[in-house]
PDB file of C-alpha atoms in Angstrom:
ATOM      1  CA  UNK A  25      97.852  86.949 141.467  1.00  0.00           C
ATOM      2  CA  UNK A  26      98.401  85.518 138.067  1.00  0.00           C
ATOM      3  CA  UNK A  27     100.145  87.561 135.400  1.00  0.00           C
ATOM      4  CA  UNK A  28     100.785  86.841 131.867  1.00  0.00           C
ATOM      5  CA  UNK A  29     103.352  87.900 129.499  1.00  0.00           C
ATOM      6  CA  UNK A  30     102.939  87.707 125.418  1.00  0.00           C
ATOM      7  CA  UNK A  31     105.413  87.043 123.676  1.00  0.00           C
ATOM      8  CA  UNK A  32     106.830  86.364 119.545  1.00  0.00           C
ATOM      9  CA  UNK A  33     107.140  87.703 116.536  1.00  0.00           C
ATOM     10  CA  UNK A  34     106.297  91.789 115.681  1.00  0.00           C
ATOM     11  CA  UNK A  35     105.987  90.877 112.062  1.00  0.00           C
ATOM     12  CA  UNK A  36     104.494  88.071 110.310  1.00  0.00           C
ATOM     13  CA  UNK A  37     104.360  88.101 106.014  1.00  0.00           C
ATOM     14  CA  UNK A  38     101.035  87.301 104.475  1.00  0.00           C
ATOM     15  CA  UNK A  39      99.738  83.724 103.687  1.00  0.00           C
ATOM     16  CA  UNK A  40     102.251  82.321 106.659  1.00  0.00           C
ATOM     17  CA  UNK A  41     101.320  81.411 110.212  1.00  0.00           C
ATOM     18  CA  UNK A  42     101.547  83.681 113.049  1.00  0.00           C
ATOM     19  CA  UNK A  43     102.691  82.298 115.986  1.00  0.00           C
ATOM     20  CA  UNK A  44     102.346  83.662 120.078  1.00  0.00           C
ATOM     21  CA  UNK A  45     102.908  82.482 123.366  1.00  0.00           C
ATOM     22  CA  UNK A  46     101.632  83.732 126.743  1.00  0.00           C
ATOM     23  CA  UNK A  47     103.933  82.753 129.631  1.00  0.00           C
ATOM     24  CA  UNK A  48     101.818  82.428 133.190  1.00  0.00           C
ATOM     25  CA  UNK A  49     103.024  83.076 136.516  1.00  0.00           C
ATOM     26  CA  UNK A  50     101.544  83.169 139.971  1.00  0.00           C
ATOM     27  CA  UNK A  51      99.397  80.049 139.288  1.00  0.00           C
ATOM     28  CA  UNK A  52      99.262  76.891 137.930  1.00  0.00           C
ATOM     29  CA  UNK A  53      98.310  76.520 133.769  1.00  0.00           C
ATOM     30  CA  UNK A  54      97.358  72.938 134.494  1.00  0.00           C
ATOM     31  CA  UNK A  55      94.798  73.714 137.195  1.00  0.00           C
ATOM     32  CA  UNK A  56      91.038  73.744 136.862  1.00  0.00           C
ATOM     33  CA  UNK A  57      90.430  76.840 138.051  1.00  0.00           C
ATOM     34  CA  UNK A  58      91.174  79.000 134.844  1.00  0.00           C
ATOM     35  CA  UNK A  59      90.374  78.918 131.067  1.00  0.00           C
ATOM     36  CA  UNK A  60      93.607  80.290 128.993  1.00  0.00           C
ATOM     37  CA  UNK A  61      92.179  82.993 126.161  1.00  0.00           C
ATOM     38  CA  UNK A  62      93.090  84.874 123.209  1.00  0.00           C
ATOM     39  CA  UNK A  63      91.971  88.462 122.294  1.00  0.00           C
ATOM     40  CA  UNK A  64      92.685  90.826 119.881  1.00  0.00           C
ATOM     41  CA  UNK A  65      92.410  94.609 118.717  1.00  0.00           C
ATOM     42  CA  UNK A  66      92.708  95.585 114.994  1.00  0.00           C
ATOM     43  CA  UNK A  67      94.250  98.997 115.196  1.00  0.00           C
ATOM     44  CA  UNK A  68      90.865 101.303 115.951  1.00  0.00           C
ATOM     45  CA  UNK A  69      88.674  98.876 116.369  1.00  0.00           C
ATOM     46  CA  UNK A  70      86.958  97.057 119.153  1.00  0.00           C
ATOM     47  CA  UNK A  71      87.959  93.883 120.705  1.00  0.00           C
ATOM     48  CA  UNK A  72      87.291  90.033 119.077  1.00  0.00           C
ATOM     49  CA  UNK A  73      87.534  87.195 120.689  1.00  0.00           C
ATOM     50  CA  UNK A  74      89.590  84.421 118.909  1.00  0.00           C
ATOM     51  CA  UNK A  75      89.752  81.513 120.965  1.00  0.00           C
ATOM     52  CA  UNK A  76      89.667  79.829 124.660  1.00  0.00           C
ATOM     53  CA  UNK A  77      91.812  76.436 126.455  1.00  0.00           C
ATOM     54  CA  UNK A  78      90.216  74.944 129.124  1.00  0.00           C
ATOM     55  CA  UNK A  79      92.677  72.018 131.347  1.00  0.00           C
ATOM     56  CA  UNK A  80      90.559  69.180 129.968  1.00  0.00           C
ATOM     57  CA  UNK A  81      91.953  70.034 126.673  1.00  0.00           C
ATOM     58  CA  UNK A  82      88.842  71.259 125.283  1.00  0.00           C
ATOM     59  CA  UNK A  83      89.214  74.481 122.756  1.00  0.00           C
ATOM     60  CA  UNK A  84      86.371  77.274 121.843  1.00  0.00           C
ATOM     61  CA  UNK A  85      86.997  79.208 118.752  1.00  0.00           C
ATOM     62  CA  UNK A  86      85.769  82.186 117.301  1.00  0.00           C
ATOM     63  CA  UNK A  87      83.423  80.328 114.486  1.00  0.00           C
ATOM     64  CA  UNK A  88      84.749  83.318 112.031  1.00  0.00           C
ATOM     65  CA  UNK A  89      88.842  82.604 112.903  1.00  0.00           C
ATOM     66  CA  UNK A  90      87.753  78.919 113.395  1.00  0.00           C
ATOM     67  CA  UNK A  91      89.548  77.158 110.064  1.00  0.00           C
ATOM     68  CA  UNK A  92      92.558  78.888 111.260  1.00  0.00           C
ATOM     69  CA  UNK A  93      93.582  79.282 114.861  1.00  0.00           C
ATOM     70  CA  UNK A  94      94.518  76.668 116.852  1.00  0.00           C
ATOM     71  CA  UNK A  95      95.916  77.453 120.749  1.00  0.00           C
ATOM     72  CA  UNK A  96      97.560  74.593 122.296  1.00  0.00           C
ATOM     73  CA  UNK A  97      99.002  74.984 126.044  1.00  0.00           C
ATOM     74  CA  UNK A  98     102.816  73.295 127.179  1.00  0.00           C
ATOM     75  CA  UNK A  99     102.617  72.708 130.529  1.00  0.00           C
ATOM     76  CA  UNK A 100     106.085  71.790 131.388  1.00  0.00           C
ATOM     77  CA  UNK A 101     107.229  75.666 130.633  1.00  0.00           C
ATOM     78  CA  UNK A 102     103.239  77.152 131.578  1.00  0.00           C
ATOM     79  CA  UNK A 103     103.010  78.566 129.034  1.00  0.00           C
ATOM     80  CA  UNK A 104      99.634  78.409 126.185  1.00  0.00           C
ATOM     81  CA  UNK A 105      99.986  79.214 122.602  1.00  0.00           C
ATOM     82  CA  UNK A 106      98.030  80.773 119.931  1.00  0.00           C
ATOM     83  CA  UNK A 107      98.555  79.863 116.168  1.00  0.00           C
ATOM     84  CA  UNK A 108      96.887  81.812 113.353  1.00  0.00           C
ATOM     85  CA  UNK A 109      97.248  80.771 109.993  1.00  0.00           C
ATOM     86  CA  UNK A 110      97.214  82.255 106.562  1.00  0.00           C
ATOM     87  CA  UNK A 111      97.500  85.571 107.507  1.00  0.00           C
ATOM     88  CA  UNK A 112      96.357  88.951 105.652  1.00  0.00           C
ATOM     89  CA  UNK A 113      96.939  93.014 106.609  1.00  0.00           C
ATOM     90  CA  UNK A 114      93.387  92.447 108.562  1.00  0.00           C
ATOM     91  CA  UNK A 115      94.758  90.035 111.282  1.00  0.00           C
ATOM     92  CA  UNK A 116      97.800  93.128 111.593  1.00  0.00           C
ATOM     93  CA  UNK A 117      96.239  93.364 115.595  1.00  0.00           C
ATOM     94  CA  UNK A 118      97.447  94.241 119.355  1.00  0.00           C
ATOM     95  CA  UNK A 119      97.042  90.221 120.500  1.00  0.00           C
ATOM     96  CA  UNK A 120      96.506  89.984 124.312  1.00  0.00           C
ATOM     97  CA  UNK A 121      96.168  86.854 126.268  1.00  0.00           C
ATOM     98  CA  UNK A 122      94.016  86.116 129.036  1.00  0.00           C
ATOM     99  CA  UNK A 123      92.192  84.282 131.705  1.00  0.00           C
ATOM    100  CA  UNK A 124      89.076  83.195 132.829  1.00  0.00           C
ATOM    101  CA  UNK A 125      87.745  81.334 136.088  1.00  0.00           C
ATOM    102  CA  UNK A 126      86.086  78.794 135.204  1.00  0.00           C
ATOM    103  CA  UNK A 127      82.374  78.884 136.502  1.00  0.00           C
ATOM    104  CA  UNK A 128      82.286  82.654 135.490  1.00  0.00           C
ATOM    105  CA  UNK A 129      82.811  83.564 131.721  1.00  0.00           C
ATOM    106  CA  UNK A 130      85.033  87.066 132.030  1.00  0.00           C
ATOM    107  CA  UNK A 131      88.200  87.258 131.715  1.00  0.00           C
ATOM    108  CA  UNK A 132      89.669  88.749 134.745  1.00  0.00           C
ATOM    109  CA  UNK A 133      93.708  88.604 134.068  1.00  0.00           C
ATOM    110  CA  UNK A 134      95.418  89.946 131.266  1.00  0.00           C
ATOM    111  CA  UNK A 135      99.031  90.347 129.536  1.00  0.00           C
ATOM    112  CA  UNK A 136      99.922  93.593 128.073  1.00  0.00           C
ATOM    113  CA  UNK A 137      99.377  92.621 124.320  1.00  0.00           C
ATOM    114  CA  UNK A 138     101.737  92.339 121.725  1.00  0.00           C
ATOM    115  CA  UNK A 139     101.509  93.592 118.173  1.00  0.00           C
ATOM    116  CA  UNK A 140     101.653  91.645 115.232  1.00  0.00           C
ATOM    117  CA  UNK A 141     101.950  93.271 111.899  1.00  0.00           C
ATOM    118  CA  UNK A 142     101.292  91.575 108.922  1.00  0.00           C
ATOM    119  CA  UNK A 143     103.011  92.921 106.120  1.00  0.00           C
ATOM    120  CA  UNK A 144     105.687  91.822 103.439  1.00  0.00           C
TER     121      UNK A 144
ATOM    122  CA  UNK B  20      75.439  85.195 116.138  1.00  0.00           C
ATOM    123  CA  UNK B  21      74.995  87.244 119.089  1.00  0.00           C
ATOM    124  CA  UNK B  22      75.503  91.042 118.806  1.00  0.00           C
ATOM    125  CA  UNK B  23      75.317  93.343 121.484  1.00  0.00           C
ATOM    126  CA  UNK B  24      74.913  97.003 120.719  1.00  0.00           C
ATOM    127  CA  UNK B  25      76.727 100.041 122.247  1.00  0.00           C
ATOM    128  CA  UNK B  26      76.382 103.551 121.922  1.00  0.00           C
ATOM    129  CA  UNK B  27      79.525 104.858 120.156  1.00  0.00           C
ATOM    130  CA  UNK B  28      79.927 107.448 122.638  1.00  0.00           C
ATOM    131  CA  UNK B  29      79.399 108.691 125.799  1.00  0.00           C
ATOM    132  CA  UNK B  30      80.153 112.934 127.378  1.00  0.00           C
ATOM    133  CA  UNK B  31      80.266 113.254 131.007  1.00  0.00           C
ATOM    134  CA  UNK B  32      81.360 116.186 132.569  1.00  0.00           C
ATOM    135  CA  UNK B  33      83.624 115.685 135.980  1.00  0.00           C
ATOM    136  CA  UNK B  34      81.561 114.830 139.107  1.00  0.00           C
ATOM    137  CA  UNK B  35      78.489 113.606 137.083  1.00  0.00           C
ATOM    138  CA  UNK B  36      77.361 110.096 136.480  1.00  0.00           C
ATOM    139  CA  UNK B  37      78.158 108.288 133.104  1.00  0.00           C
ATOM    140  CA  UNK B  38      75.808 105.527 132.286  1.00  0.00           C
ATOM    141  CA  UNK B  39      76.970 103.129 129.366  1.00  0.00           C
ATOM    142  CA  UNK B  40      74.560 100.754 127.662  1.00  0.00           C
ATOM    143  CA  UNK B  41      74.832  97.200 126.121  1.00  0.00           C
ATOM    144  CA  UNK B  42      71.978  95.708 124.143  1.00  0.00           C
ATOM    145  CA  UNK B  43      71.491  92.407 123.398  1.00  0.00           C
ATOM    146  CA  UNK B  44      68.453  89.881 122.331  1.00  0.00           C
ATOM    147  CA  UNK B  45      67.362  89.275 125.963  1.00  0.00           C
ATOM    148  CA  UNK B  46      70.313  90.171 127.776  1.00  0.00           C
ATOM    149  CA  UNK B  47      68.718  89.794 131.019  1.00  0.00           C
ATOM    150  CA  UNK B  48      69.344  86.253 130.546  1.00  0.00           C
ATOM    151  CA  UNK B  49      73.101  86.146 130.306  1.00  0.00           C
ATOM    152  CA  UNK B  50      76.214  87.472 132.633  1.00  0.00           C
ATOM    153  CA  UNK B  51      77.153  90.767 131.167  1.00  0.00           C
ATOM    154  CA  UNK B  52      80.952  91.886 132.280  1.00  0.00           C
ATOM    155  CA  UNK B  53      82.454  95.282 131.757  1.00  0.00           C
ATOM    156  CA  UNK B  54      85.991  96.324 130.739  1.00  0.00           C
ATOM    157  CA  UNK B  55      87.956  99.212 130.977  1.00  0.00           C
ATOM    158  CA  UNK B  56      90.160  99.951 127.990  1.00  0.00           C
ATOM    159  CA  UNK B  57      92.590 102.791 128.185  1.00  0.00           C
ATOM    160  CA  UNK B  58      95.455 103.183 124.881  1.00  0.00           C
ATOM    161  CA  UNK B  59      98.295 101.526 125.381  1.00  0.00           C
ATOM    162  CA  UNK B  60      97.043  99.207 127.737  1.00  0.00           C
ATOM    163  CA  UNK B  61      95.435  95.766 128.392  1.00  0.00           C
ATOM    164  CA  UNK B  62      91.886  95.718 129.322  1.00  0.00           C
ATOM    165  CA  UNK B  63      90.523  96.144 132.903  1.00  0.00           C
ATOM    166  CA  UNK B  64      87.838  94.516 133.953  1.00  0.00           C
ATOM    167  CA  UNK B  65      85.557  96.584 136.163  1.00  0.00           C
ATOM    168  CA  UNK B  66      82.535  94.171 136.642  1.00  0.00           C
ATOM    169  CA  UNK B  67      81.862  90.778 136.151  1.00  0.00           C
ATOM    170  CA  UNK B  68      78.884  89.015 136.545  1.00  0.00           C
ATOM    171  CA  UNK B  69      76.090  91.776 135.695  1.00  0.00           C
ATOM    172  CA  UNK B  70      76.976  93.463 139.113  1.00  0.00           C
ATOM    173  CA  UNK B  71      80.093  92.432 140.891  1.00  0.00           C
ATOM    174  CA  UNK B  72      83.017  94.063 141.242  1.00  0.00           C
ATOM    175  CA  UNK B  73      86.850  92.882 141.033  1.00  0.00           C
ATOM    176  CA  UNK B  74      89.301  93.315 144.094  1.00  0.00           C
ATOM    177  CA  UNK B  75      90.816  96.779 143.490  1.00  0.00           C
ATOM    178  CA  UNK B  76      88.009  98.577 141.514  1.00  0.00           C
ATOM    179  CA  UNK B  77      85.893 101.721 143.130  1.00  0.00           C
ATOM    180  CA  UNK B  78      82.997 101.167 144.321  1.00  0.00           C
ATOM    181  CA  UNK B  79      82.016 104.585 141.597  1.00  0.00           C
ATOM    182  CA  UNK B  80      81.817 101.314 138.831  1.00  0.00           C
ATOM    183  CA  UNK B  81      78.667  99.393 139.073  1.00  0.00           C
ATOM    184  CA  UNK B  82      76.796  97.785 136.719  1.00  0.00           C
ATOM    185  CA  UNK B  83      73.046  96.920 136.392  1.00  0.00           C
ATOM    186  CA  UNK B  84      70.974  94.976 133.491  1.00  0.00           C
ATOM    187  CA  UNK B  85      66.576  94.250 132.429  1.00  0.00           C
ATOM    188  CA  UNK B  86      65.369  92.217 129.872  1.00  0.00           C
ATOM    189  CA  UNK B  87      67.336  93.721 126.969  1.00  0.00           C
ATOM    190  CA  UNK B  88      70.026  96.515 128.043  1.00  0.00           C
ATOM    191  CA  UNK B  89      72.958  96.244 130.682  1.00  0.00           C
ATOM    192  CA  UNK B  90      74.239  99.307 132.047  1.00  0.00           C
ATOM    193  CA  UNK B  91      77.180 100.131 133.445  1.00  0.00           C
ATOM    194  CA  UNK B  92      77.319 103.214 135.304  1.00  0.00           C
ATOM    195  CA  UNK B  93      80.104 105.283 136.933  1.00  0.00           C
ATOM    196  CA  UNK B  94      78.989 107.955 139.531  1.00  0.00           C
ATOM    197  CA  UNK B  95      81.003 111.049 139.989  1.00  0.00           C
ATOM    198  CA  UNK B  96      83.413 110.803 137.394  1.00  0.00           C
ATOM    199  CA  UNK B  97      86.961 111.629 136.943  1.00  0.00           C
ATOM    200  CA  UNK B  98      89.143 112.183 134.151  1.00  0.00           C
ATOM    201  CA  UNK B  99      91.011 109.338 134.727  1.00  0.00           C
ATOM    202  CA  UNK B 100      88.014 107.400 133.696  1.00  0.00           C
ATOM    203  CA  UNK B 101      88.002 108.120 130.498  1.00  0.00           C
ATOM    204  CA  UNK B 102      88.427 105.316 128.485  1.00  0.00           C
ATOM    205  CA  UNK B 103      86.820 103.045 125.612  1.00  0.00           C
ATOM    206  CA  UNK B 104      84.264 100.635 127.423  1.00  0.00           C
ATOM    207  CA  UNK B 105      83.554  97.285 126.459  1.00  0.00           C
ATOM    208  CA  UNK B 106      80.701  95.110 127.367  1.00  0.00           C
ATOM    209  CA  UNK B 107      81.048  91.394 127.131  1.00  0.00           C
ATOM    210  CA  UNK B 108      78.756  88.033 127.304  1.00  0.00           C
ATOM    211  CA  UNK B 109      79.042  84.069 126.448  1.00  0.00           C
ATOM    212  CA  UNK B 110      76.291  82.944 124.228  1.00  0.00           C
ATOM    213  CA  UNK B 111      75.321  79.305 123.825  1.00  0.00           C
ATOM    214  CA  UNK B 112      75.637  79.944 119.706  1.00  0.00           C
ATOM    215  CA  UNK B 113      78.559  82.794 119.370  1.00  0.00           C
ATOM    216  CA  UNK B 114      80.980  81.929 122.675  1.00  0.00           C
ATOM    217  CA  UNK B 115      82.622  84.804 123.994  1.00  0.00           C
ATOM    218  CA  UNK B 116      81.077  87.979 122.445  1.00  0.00           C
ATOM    219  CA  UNK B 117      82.339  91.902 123.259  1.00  0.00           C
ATOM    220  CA  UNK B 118      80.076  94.539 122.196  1.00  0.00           C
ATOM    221  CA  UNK B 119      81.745  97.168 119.662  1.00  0.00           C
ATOM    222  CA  UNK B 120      82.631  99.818 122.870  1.00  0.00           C
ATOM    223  CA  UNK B 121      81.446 103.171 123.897  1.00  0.00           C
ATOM    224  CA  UNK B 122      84.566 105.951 124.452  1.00  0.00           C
ATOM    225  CA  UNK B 123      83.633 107.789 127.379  1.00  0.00           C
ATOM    226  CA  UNK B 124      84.965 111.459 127.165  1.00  0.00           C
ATOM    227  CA  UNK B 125      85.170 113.501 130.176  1.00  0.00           C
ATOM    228  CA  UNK B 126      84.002 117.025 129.194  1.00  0.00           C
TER     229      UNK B 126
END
């Protein structure tokens, strides 16, 4: 069974980049079974979507994060990677990573979050 | 961009049936997946694919959906259900799109 640890910085100023990395086990990052996500939860609020890898290399964003997230995957340490930049108090969120099947369009595997606080 | 609509919350009193709704401009026509979010810890997802149901999860979770509303319901409930519940599609337009979640409270 896959699992997938979050890891990298707890606090992040604003106006700089914040920066995250999911580590996978149990299964392959490069194989085309899975899409490679990113979710987060503003503290008391619901859960947004921010963006999704598939193997091929192709990204989905969220169209309001779009201008600044990128996620990027290393296969060589399987790990994926989520970069947000410009950051104010509102991205301050409980990021989780997760992954998809591909053919199916929930994400069924998930890390334990991680959060970020963005504050000076 | 695609919204879906839950009720904020949900009261259930222990051994009754919750039912939680999504709405969403014909919903009927898209996968609807549910998730189980407790504080503290990472989502669960409970079903996937309008009806099915991951390895692991009671058969007490199913889920249902019509032209405009997905339901998911949970039959005799326990207090180790409650939880914030999230409902979840892919649109053509919007991607990946949660609905705002509905706390359940056990009464």
């Amino acid at each position: 069974q896959l699992q997938l640890h979050e890891s990298g910085p707890g606090l992040v100023k604003p106006s700089e980049t914040l920066s995250l990395t999911c580590t996978v086990s149990g299964g392959s990052i490069s194989s085309s079974s899975y899409y490679w996500g990113w979710i987060r939860q503003p503290p008391g609020k619901g859960l947004e979507w921010i963006g999704n890898f598939f193997y091929t290399g192709s990204t989905f964003y969220n169209p309001s994060l779009k201008s600044r997230v990128t996620i990027s995957v290393d296969t060589s340490k399987s790990q994926f990677s989520l970069k947000l930049s410009s950051v104010t108090a509102a991205d301050t969120a409980v990021y989780y990573c997760a992954t998809l099947y591909s053919g199916t369009y929930a994400f069924f595997y998930w890390g334990q979050g991680t959060l970020v606080t963005v504050s000076s | 961009s695609y919204v879906l609509t839950q009720p904020p919350s949900v009261s259930v009193a222990p051994g009754q049936t919750a039912r939680i709704t999504c709405g969403g401009n014909n919903i009927g026509s898209k996968s609807v997946h549910w998730y189980q979010k407790k504080p503290g810890q990472a989502p669960v997802l409970v079903v996937y694919d309008d009806s099915d149901r991951p390895s692991g999860i009671p058969e007490r979770f199913s889920g249902s959906i019509s032209e405009n509303t997905a339901t998911l319901t949970i039959s005799r409930v326990e207090a180790g259900d409650e939880a914030d519940y999230y409902c979840q599609v892919w649109d053509s337009n919007s991607d990946w799109v949660f609905g705002g979640g509905t706390k359940l409270t056990v009464l």
